[in-house]
GROMACS .gro file of N, CA and C in nm:
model
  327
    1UNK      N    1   0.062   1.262  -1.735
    1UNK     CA    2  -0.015   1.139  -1.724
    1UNK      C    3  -0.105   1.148  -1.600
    2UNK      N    4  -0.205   1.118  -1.573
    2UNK     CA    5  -0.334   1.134  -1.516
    2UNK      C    6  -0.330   0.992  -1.420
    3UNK      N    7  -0.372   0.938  -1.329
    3UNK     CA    8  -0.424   0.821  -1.311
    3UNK      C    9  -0.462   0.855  -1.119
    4UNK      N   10  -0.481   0.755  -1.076
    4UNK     CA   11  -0.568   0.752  -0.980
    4UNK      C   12  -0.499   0.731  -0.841
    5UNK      N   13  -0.417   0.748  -0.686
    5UNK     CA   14  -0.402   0.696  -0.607
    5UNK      C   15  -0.464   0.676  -0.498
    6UNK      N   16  -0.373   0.633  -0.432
    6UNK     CA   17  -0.429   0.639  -0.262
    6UNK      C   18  -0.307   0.636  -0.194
    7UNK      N   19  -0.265   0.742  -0.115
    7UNK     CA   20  -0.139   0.736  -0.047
    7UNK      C   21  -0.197   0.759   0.109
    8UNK      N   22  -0.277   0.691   0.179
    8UNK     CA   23  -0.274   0.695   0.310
    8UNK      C   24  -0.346   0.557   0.304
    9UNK      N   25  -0.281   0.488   0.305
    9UNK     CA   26  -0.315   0.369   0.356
    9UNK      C   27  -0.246   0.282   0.481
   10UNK      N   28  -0.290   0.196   0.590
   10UNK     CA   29  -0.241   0.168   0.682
   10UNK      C   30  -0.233  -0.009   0.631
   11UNK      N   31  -0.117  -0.074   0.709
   11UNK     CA   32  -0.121  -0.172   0.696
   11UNK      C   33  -0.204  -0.294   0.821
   12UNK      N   34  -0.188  -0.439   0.798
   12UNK     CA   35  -0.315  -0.479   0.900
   12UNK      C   36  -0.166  -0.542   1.036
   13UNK      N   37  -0.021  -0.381   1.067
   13UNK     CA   38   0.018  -0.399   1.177
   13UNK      C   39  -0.025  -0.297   1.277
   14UNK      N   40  -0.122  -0.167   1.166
   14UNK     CA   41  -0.185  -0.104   1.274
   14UNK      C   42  -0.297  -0.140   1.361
   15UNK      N   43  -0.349  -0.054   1.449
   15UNK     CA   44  -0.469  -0.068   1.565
   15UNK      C   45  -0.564  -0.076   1.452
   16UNK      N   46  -0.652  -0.159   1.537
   16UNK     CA   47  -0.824  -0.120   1.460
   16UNK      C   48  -0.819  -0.123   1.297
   17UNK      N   49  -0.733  -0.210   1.215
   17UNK     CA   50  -0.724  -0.219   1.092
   17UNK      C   51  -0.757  -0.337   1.047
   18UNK      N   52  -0.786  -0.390   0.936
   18UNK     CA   53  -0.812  -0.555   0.883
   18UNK      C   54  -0.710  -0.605   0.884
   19UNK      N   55  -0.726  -0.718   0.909
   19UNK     CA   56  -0.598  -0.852   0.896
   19UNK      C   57  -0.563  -0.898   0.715
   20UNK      N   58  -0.690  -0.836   0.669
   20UNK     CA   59  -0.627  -0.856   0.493
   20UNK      C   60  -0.596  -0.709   0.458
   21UNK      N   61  -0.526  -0.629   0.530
   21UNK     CA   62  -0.422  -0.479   0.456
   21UNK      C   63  -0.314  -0.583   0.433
   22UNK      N   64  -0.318  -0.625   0.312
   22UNK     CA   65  -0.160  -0.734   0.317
   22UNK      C   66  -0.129  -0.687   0.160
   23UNK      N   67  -0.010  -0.627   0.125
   23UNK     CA   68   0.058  -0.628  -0.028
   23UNK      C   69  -0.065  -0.676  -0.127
   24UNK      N   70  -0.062  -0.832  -0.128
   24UNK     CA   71  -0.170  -0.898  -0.192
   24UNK      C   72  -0.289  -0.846  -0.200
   25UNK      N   73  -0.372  -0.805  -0.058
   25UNK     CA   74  -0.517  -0.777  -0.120
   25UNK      C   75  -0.512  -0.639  -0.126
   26UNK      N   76  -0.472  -0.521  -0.086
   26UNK     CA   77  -0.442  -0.393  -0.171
   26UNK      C   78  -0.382  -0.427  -0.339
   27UNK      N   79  -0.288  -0.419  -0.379
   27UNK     CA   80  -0.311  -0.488  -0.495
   27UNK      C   81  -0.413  -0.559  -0.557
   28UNK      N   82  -0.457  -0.608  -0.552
   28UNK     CA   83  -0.589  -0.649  -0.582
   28UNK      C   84  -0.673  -0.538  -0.613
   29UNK      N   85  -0.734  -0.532  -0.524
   29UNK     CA   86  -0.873  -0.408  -0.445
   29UNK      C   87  -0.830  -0.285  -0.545
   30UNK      N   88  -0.669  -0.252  -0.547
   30UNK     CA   89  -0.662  -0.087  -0.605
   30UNK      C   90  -0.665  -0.147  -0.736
   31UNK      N   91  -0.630  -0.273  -0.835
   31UNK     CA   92  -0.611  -0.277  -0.975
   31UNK      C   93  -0.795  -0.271  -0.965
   32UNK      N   94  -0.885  -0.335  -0.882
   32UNK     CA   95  -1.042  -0.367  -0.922
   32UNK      C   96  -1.108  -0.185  -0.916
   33UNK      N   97  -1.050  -0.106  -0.831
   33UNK     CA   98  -1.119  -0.047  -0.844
   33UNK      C   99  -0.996   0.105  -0.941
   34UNK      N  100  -0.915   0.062  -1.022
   34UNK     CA  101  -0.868   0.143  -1.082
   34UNK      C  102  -0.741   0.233  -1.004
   35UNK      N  103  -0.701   0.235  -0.887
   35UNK     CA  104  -0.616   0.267  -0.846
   35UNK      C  105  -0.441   0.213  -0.867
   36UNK      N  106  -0.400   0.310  -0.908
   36UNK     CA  107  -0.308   0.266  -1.027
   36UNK      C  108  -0.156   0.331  -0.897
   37UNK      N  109  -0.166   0.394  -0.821
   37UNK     CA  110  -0.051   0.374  -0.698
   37UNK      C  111  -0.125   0.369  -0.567
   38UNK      N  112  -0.019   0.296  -0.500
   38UNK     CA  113  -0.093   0.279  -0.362
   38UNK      C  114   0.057   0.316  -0.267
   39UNK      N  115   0.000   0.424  -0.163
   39UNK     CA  116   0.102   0.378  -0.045
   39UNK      C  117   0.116   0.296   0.079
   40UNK      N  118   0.233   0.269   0.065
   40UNK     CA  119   0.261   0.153   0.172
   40UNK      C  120   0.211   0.167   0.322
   41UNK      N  121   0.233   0.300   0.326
   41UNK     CA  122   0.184   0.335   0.487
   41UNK      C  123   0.253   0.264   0.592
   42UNK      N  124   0.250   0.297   0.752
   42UNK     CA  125   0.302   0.239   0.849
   42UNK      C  126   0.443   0.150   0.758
   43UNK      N  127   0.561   0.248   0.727
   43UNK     CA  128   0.662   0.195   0.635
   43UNK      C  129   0.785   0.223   0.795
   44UNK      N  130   0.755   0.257   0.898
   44UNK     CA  131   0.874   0.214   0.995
   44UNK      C  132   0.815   0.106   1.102
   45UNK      N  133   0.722   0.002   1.026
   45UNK     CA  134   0.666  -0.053   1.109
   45UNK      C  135   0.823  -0.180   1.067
   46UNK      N  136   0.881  -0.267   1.169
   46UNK     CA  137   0.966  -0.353   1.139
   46UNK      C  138   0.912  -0.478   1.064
   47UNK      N  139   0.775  -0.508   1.100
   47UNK     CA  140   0.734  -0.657   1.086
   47UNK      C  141   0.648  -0.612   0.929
   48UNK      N  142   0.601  -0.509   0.876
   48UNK     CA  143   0.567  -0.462   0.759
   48UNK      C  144   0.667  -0.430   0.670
   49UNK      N  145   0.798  -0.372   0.683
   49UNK     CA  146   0.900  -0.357   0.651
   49UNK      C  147   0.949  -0.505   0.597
   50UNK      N  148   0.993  -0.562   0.672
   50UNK     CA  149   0.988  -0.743   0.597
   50UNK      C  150   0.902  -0.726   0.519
   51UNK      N  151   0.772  -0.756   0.530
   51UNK     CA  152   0.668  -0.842   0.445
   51UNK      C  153   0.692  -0.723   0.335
   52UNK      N  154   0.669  -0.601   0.300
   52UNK     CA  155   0.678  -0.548   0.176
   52UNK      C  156   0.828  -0.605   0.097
   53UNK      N  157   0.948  -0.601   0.184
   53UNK     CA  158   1.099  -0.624   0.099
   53UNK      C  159   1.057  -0.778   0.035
   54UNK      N  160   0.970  -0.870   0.121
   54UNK     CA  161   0.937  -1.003   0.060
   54UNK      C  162   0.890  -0.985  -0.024
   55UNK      N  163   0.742  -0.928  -0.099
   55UNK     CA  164   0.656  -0.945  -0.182
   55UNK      C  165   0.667  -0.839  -0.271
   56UNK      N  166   0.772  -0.704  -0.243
   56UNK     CA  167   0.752  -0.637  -0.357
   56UNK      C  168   0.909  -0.637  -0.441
   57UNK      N  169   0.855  -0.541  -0.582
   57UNK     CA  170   1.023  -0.563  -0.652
   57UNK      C  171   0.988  -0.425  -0.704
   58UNK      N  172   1.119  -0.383  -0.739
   58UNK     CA  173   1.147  -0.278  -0.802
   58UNK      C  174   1.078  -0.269  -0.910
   59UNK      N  175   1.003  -0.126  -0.947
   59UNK     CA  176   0.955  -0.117  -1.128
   59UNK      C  177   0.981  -0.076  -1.166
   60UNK      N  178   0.902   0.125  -1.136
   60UNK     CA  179   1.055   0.242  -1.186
   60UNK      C  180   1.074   0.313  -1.083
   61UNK      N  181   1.179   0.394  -1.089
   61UNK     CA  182   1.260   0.427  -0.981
   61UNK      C  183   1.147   0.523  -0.920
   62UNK      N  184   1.182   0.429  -0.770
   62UNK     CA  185   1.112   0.465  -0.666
   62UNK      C  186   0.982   0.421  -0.611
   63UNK      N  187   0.937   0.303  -0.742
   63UNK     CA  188   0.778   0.255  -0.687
   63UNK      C  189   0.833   0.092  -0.728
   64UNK      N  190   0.685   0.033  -0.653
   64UNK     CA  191   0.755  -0.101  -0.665
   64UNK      C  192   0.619  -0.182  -0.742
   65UNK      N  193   0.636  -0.293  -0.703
   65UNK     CA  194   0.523  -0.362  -0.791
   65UNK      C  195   0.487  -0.503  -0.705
   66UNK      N  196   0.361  -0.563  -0.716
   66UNK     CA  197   0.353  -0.698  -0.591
   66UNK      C  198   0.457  -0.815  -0.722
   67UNK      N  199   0.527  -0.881  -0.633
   67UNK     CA  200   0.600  -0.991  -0.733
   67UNK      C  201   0.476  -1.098  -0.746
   68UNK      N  202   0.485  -1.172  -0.935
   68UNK     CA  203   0.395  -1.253  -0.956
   68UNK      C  204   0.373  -1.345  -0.846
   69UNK      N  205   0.445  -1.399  -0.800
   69UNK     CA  206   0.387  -1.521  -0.680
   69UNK      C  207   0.360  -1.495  -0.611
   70UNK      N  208   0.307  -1.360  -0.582
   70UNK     CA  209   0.198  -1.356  -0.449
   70UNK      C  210   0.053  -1.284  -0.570
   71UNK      N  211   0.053  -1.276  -0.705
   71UNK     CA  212  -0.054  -1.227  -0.720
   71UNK      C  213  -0.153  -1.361  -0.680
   72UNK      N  214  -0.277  -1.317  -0.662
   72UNK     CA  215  -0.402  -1.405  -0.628
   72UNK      C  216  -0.444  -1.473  -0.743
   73UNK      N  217  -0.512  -1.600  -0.791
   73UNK     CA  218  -0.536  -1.647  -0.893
   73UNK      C  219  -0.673  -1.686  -0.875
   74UNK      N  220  -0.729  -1.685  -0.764
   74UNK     CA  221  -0.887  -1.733  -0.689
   74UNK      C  222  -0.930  -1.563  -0.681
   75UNK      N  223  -0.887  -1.440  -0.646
   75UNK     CA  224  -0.979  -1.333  -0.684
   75UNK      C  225  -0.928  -1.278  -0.836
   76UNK      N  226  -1.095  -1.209  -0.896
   76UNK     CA  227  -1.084  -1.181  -0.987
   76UNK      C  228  -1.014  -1.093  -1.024
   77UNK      N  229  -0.965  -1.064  -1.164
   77UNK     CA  230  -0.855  -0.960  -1.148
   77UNK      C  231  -0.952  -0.856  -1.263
   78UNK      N  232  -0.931  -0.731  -1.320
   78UNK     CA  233  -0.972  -0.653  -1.365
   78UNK      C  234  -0.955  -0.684  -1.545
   79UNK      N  235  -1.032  -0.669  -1.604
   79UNK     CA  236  -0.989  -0.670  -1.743
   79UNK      C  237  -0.865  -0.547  -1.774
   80UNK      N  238  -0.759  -0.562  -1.861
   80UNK     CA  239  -0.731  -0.476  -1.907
   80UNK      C  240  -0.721  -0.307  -1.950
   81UNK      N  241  -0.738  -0.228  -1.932
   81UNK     CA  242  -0.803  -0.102  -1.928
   81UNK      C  243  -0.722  -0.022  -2.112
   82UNK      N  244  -0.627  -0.053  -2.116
   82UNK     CA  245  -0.526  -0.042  -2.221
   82UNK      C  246  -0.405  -0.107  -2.252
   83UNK      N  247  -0.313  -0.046  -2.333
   83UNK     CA  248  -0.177  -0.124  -2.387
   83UNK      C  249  -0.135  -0.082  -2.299
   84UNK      N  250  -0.142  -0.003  -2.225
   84UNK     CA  251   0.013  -0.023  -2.067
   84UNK      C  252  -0.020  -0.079  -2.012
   85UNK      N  253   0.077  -0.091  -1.916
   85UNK     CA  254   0.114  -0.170  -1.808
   85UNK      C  255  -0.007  -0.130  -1.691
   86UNK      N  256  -0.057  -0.247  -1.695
   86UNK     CA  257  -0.198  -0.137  -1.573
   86UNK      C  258  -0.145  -0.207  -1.417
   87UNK      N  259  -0.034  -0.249  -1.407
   87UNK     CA  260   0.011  -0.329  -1.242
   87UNK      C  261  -0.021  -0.229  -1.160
   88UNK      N  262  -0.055  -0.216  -1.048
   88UNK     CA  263  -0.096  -0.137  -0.985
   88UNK      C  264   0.068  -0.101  -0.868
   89UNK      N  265   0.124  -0.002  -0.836
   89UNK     CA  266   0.256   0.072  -0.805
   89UNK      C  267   0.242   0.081  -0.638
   90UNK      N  268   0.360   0.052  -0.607
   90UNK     CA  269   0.322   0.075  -0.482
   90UNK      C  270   0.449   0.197  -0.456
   91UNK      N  271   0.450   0.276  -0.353
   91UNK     CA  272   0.534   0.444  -0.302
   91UNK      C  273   0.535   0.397  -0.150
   92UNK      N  274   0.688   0.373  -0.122
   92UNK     CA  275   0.716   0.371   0.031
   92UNK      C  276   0.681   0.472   0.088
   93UNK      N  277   0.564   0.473   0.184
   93UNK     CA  278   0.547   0.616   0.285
   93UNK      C  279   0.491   0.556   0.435
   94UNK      N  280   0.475   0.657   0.499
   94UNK     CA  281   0.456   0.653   0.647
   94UNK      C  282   0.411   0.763   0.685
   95UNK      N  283   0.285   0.758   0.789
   95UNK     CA  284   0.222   0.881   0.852
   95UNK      C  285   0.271   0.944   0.960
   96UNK      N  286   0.273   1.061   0.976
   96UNK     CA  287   0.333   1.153   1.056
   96UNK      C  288   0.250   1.193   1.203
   97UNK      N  289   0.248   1.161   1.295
   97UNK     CA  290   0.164   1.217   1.415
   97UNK      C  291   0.218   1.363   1.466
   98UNK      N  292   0.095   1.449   1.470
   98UNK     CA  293   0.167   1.568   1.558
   98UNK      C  294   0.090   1.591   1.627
   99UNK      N  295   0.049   1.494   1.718
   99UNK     CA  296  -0.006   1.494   1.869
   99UNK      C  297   0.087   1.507   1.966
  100UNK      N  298   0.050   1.591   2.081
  100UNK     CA  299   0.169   1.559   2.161
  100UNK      C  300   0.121   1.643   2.296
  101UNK      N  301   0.169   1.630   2.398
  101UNK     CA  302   0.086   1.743   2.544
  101UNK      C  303   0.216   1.834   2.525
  102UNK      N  304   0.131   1.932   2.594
  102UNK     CA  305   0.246   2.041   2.653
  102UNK      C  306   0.130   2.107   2.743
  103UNK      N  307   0.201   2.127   2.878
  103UNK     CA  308   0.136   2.216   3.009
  103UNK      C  309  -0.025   2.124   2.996
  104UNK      N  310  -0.008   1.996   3.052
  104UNK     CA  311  -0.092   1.941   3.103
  104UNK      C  312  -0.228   1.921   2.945
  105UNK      N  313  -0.233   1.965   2.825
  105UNK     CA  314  -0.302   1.987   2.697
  105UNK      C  315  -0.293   1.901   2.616
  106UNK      N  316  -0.392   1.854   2.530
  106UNK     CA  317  -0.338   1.764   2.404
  106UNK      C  318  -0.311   1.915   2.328
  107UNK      N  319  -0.199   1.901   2.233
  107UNK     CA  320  -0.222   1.946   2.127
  107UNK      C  321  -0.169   1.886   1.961
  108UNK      N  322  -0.239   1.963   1.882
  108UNK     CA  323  -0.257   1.902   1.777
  108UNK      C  324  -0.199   1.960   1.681
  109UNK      N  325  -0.122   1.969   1.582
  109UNK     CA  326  -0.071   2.088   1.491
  109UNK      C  327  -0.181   2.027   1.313
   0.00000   0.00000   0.00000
């Protein structure tokens, strides 16, 4: 099966990010523009960690889905694309830094 993601996405508890990276408007944004999984990103953040266990639910093992009462009913949602299920998936992940000094250096791997 074929379809479309985005697995580096940050949420709006990182630096320099929007205040709408929220469950809700990713969901959104990835069903409008066809993105059919999204990752959670910044997933050892504590205060993102809540808000995803709030708004998401289990779908199939291992991805989750936004629960109906937070979908949006004021933005538009996408027509249909086919007979599946087109909810857009969300994959618990988190980015890895390998910045770090050694002998006075940034280095970078």
């Amino acid at each position: 099966m074929k379809f479309i993601g985005d697995l580096h996405i940050h949420s709006h508890y990182s630096r320099a990010t929007s205040r709408n990276l929220t469950p809700e408007h990713l969901d959104h944004w990835a069903a409008l523009k066809g993105i059919r999984l999204v990752g959670t990103g910044d997933f050892t953040h504590p205060g993102w960690v809540k808000e995803l266990k709030e708004k998401l639910e289990p779908a199939e093992p291992g991805l989750f889905s936004l629960k109906e009462e937070y979908r949006s009913d004021t933005l538009p949602r996408p027509l249909p694309l086919s007979r599946h299920d087109q909810r857009v998936r969300f994959l618990l992940t988190a980015e890895i830094s390998n910045i770090y000094k050694k002998n006075g250096k940034v280095r970078k791997v």
